[in-house]
XYZ file of C-alpha atoms in Angstrom:
390
model
C 133.936 94.730 98.345
C 130.975 96.927 97.442
C 127.453 95.536 97.553
C 126.425 97.900 94.749
C 123.588 96.474 92.705
C 122.503 94.014 95.380
C 118.799 94.314 96.141
C 117.959 93.586 99.797
C 114.654 93.537 101.667
C 114.783 93.844 105.469
C 111.651 92.774 107.348
C 111.213 94.779 110.532
C 112.228 98.317 111.515
C 113.496 97.465 114.967
C 117.020 97.938 116.288
C 118.580 95.062 114.336
C 116.700 95.727 111.107
C 117.508 99.440 111.003
C 121.151 98.887 111.977
C 121.479 96.291 109.206
C 119.793 98.648 106.738
C 122.319 101.400 107.445
C 125.304 99.052 107.459
C 124.302 97.486 104.134
C 123.301 100.760 102.448
C 126.646 102.300 103.420
C 128.283 99.421 101.555
C 126.327 100.187 98.412
C 123.335 97.833 98.641
C 119.848 98.847 97.531
C 117.951 98.334 100.797
C 114.222 98.477 101.503
C 112.893 98.043 105.042
C 109.352 96.688 105.359
C 107.580 97.630 108.591
C 104.009 96.671 109.463
C 103.387 99.592 111.842
C 101.993 102.925 110.604
C 105.067 104.739 111.922
C 108.569 103.988 113.121
C 108.004 104.039 116.848
C 108.417 102.002 120.008
C 106.541 101.309 123.207
C 108.158 103.685 125.687
C 110.827 101.877 127.659
C 114.542 101.933 128.300
C 117.342 99.600 127.380
C 120.969 99.131 128.228
C 123.658 99.413 125.581
C 126.889 97.926 126.884
C 130.264 98.652 125.225
C 129.974 95.732 122.786
C 126.811 97.296 121.378
C 128.129 100.847 121.439
C 131.158 99.969 119.280
C 128.717 98.978 116.526
C 126.763 102.227 116.824
C 130.046 104.120 116.746
C 131.270 102.227 113.676
C 127.968 103.068 111.965
C 128.720 106.758 112.550
C 125.999 107.182 115.173
C 128.050 107.050 118.361
C 128.015 110.779 119.182
C 124.324 111.135 118.423
C 123.436 108.152 120.616
C 125.573 109.406 123.494
C 123.900 112.801 123.291
C 120.525 111.143 123.932
C 121.699 108.633 126.549
C 122.771 108.520 130.168
C 126.218 107.021 130.642
C 126.123 104.528 133.505
C 128.351 105.324 136.430
C 127.564 102.341 138.639
C 125.419 99.289 139.233
C 124.053 98.883 142.768
C 122.557 95.649 144.059
C 120.320 95.723 147.140
C 118.356 93.084 148.961
C 114.618 93.563 148.938
C 114.676 95.125 152.405
C 116.888 97.912 151.030
C 120.301 96.875 152.386
C 123.048 97.440 149.839
C 124.838 94.271 148.790
C 127.212 95.484 146.064
C 128.119 98.742 144.368
C 130.145 98.396 141.175
C 131.770 101.628 140.037
C 131.973 101.080 136.285
C 134.255 104.000 135.388
C 136.730 103.215 138.173
C 137.151 99.703 136.855
C 137.542 100.668 133.221
C 134.035 99.970 131.890
C 133.095 103.005 129.804
C 130.518 103.531 127.059
C 127.829 101.706 129.021
C 124.638 103.594 128.195
C 121.036 103.819 129.369
C 118.918 104.920 126.417
C 115.215 105.237 125.703
C 114.322 102.623 123.116
C 112.314 105.155 121.077
C 115.315 107.502 120.921
C 117.582 104.750 119.618
C 114.987 103.697 117.036
C 114.672 107.323 115.862
C 118.430 107.668 115.418
C 118.749 104.351 113.595
C 115.839 105.205 111.276
C 117.389 108.590 110.484
C 120.724 106.866 109.903
C 119.216 104.245 107.597
C 117.452 106.887 105.501
C 120.581 109.071 105.371
C 122.541 106.092 104.018
C 119.995 105.637 101.245
C 117.771 102.880 102.633
C 114.043 103.134 101.917
C 111.564 102.597 104.775
C 108.082 101.433 103.822
C 105.375 101.483 106.501
C 102.093 99.544 106.760
C 103.735 96.557 105.075
C 102.699 93.435 106.973
C 104.554 90.358 105.737
C 102.381 87.237 105.721
C 104.951 84.747 104.413
C 108.523 84.372 103.229
C 109.501 81.940 100.469
C 113.211 81.074 100.069
C 114.433 80.312 96.570
C 116.745 81.329 93.765
C 115.140 84.744 94.124
C 113.429 84.819 97.550
C 109.940 86.284 97.807
C 107.866 87.955 100.483
C 104.073 88.025 100.347
C 102.254 90.884 102.010
C 98.911 90.892 103.755
C 97.612 93.368 101.164
C 98.124 90.764 98.423
C 101.338 92.167 96.951
C 104.524 90.147 96.473
C 108.133 91.326 96.269
C 111.380 89.573 95.371
C 114.988 90.462 96.109
C 118.510 89.093 95.969
C 118.408 88.741 99.759
C 115.633 88.847 102.355
C 116.665 89.568 105.945
C 114.267 88.625 108.722
C 114.692 91.136 111.535
C 111.080 90.524 112.479
C 111.478 89.495 116.090
C 110.035 86.717 118.201
C 107.305 85.728 115.770
C 109.468 85.927 112.664
C 108.037 84.788 109.344
C 111.578 84.414 108.038
C 112.609 82.175 110.940
C 109.506 80.070 110.374
C 110.340 79.709 106.667
C 113.827 78.433 107.510
C 113.102 76.335 110.602
C 109.385 75.636 110.855
C 107.453 76.403 114.032
C 108.760 75.449 117.473
C 106.573 76.238 120.486
C 108.421 78.291 123.135
C 108.599 77.288 126.797
C 106.908 79.515 129.382
C 109.447 80.137 132.143
C 106.775 80.822 134.793
C 108.108 84.354 134.991
C 106.514 87.624 133.960
C 107.949 91.101 133.645
C 106.375 94.512 133.983
C 107.983 97.574 132.451
C 107.184 101.228 132.921
C 108.694 104.688 132.994
C 108.117 107.372 135.618
C 109.089 111.076 135.711
C 112.056 112.238 137.780
C 113.711 115.570 138.517
C 117.176 114.764 137.168
C 118.839 114.706 140.577
C 119.374 110.948 140.875
C 122.806 109.436 140.140
C 123.504 107.746 136.813
C 123.321 104.215 138.135
C 121.250 101.088 137.762
C 119.620 99.848 140.959
C 118.595 96.241 141.455
C 116.462 95.031 144.374
C 116.625 91.262 144.851
C 113.911 89.377 146.715
C 112.334 85.943 147.024
C 111.104 84.936 143.558
C 111.260 88.551 142.342
C 113.569 91.380 141.427
C 113.223 95.022 140.425
C 115.593 97.022 138.182
C 115.547 100.765 137.561
C 117.814 103.276 135.839
C 117.597 106.871 134.539
C 116.878 107.966 130.958
C 116.906 111.284 129.081
C 119.197 113.306 131.354
C 117.603 111.705 134.392
C 114.189 113.216 133.663
C 112.537 109.813 133.546
C 113.336 106.447 135.136
C 112.929 103.053 133.516
C 111.510 100.234 135.640
C 111.542 96.503 134.960
C 109.990 94.223 137.587
C 110.198 90.436 137.263
C 108.149 87.905 139.233
C 108.045 84.123 139.232
C 104.453 82.919 139.055
C 102.406 80.064 137.666
C 99.772 82.215 135.926
C 100.434 82.376 132.199
C 100.915 85.729 130.431
C 101.152 86.467 126.724
C 104.516 87.080 125.087
C 103.707 90.619 123.996
C 105.438 93.860 124.876
C 102.326 95.893 124.113
C 100.005 94.166 126.609
C 98.926 96.564 129.357
C 98.311 95.692 132.998
C 96.995 97.443 136.087
C 99.835 99.113 138.082
C 98.129 97.880 141.251
C 98.955 94.288 140.298
C 102.650 95.117 140.058
C 102.596 97.123 143.276
C 100.924 94.259 145.128
C 103.509 91.759 143.868
C 106.282 93.852 145.446
C 104.373 94.999 148.518
C 106.972 93.643 150.967
C 109.925 95.375 149.293
C 111.690 98.340 150.896
C 110.098 101.824 150.950
C 112.328 103.137 148.149
C 111.305 100.321 145.804
C 107.634 100.682 146.748
C 107.840 104.436 146.135
C 109.087 103.849 142.589
C 106.205 101.498 141.850
C 103.644 103.772 143.483
C 104.491 106.440 140.899
C 103.695 104.174 137.951
C 100.548 105.230 136.099
C 100.818 102.958 133.073
C 102.566 99.607 132.825
C 103.098 96.859 130.257
C 103.260 93.171 131.149
C 104.793 90.359 129.160
C 105.345 86.687 129.753
C 108.922 85.454 129.566
C 109.374 82.493 127.251
C 112.466 80.464 126.459
C 113.121 79.925 122.740
C 115.850 77.790 121.195
C 118.511 79.442 119.078
C 117.429 78.809 115.479
C 119.292 75.815 113.972
C 119.356 77.412 110.532
C 119.908 81.129 109.989
C 119.938 81.084 106.198
C 118.761 79.290 103.088
C 117.486 80.169 99.642
C 118.516 83.809 99.851
C 116.862 84.359 103.250
C 118.667 85.047 106.521
C 117.708 86.147 110.049
C 119.177 88.229 112.843
C 118.419 89.437 116.360
C 115.417 87.941 118.140
C 114.395 86.160 114.940
C 117.569 84.062 115.256
C 118.204 83.902 118.998
C 115.460 85.274 121.282
C 116.846 85.812 124.763
C 115.491 86.394 128.227
C 116.280 89.885 129.584
C 118.573 88.764 132.405
C 121.865 89.750 130.734
C 120.547 92.980 129.117
C 121.980 91.871 125.760
C 119.012 91.630 123.398
C 119.619 94.974 121.678
C 123.384 94.562 121.683
C 123.228 91.123 120.058
C 120.986 92.531 117.318
C 123.499 95.329 116.707
C 126.365 92.843 116.587
C 124.443 90.631 114.153
C 123.702 93.568 111.862
C 127.348 94.579 111.674
C 128.661 91.048 111.176
C 126.107 90.290 108.462
C 127.023 93.409 106.469
C 130.728 92.892 107.086
C 130.586 89.261 105.947
C 128.534 89.984 102.829
C 130.892 92.769 101.764
C 134.110 91.332 103.123
C 134.380 88.058 101.274
C 133.590 86.785 97.798
C 131.853 83.683 96.602
C 128.256 82.603 96.386
C 125.665 84.282 98.594
C 124.856 81.118 100.541
C 128.525 80.673 101.392
C 128.713 84.192 102.757
C 125.530 83.688 104.765
C 126.957 80.454 106.176
C 130.045 82.404 107.236
C 127.815 84.974 108.956
C 126.060 82.260 110.964
C 129.396 80.655 111.836
C 130.707 83.978 113.169
C 127.652 84.564 115.331
C 126.207 81.215 116.388
C 128.458 80.233 119.303
C 128.528 83.697 120.858
C 124.784 84.211 120.721
C 124.105 80.725 122.047
C 126.441 81.355 124.986
C 124.717 84.640 125.828
C 121.248 83.068 125.587
C 122.348 80.259 127.902
C 123.845 82.770 130.358
C 120.574 84.721 130.421
C 118.580 81.505 130.923
C 120.621 80.703 134.005
C 120.911 84.163 135.523
C 117.496 84.978 137.015
C 117.756 82.590 139.979
C 120.690 84.611 141.357
C 118.322 87.518 141.990
C 115.402 85.375 143.219
C 116.858 83.337 146.095
C 114.054 82.467 148.492
C 115.798 80.215 151.048
C 116.935 82.743 153.642
C 120.255 81.091 154.680
C 121.259 80.654 151.024
C 120.335 84.243 150.211
C 122.338 85.499 153.206
C 125.361 83.419 152.186
C 125.193 84.514 148.538
C 124.852 88.200 149.408
C 127.637 87.961 151.981
C 129.933 86.387 149.387
C 129.177 89.203 146.947
C 129.895 91.839 149.589
C 133.200 90.202 150.470
C 134.160 89.728 146.841
C 133.593 93.351 145.911
C 135.471 94.515 149.008
C 138.557 92.403 148.281
C 138.542 92.386 144.466
C 135.786 94.562 142.980
C 137.212 94.306 139.477
C 136.736 90.524 139.529
C 132.947 90.809 139.510
C 133.075 92.936 136.376
C 135.753 90.747 134.804
C 133.386 87.769 134.744
C 131.385 89.632 132.080
C 134.393 90.811 130.066
C 133.687 88.157 127.424
C 130.408 89.982 126.743
C 131.235 93.652 127.200
C 134.768 93.528 125.819
C 133.798 91.850 122.550
C 134.265 94.083 119.490
C 132.776 92.718 116.276
C 133.925 95.795 114.345
C 137.563 94.869 114.951
C 137.277 91.225 113.883
C 137.900 89.811 110.463
């Protein structure tokens, strides 16, 4: 059914918020996106959009535009930290297409253009200080203004005011891991593949962006020293280079070319018990923050956005009943992905040499005898299509 006449406020102009704005506006809703930043932009970094995320972008009518500004992944290569190749997974050969490497800023640009084209309004410099659920939910802004709507959607990330209004505050758990991220220039000659270097208590991931003209780098280290949970915090590249000083020459060369790097602490958050109440609902990191070890943060936000719009428009009844149905459709899947990410980092960080040798040998043998089996273990993630489900 059409959502015509329904007034919706979306807090946050990130991937999930903008995707929800377009999906809801296309169904007739009157959508306003409130963003605290002075412009719709992103800290420069890459992300991976696997097929389950791409089907949402395609269903939103943005698939061709996103592909035109992405690199389609051809393979994933795992190496040990000394440079010896452990596994090469040829994605196309084993039927995994539409797996994209995209600059986060490019995706945000396309989603913002798509939201505006669908009729959504984007308001900048609108910092939300509180959210109040109720018969007609209200948001209060830092500038003293207040706004009400039929529905308020919290797509406001890790420190969500909407999540806090629904669930209270729960302190996250520092995982004793930090991650650096950076981009470096390249000449476009490198293959379209993700490379992972696995070492004791650390791993390094890189992949190409923008026709291979730049390369995204994410470097993760286990350490006791606390770091803030902020993507915008800068660090000295020398600190990252020193942490990976015993890695192979190719990995060290990548890090040596970094001129500017961001550092963030990795924290474990529980999936929110309640995603809705009093005309307020949440999606993406506001509902289920995840560690980056399954590369599913952006894709889960896209899935949430589609399912929320589909549920609101696809069934009748009271708003709270439709929001409950949205949570029911998403809760188990997102919890399973969060739990998989929580348990995945150790596989890259094996420090006991005999165990690392045995694990890498098993992976080599497995991909030699049955390479499709390694990809099949993630089919429940990548093969999931929320646009095809009722």
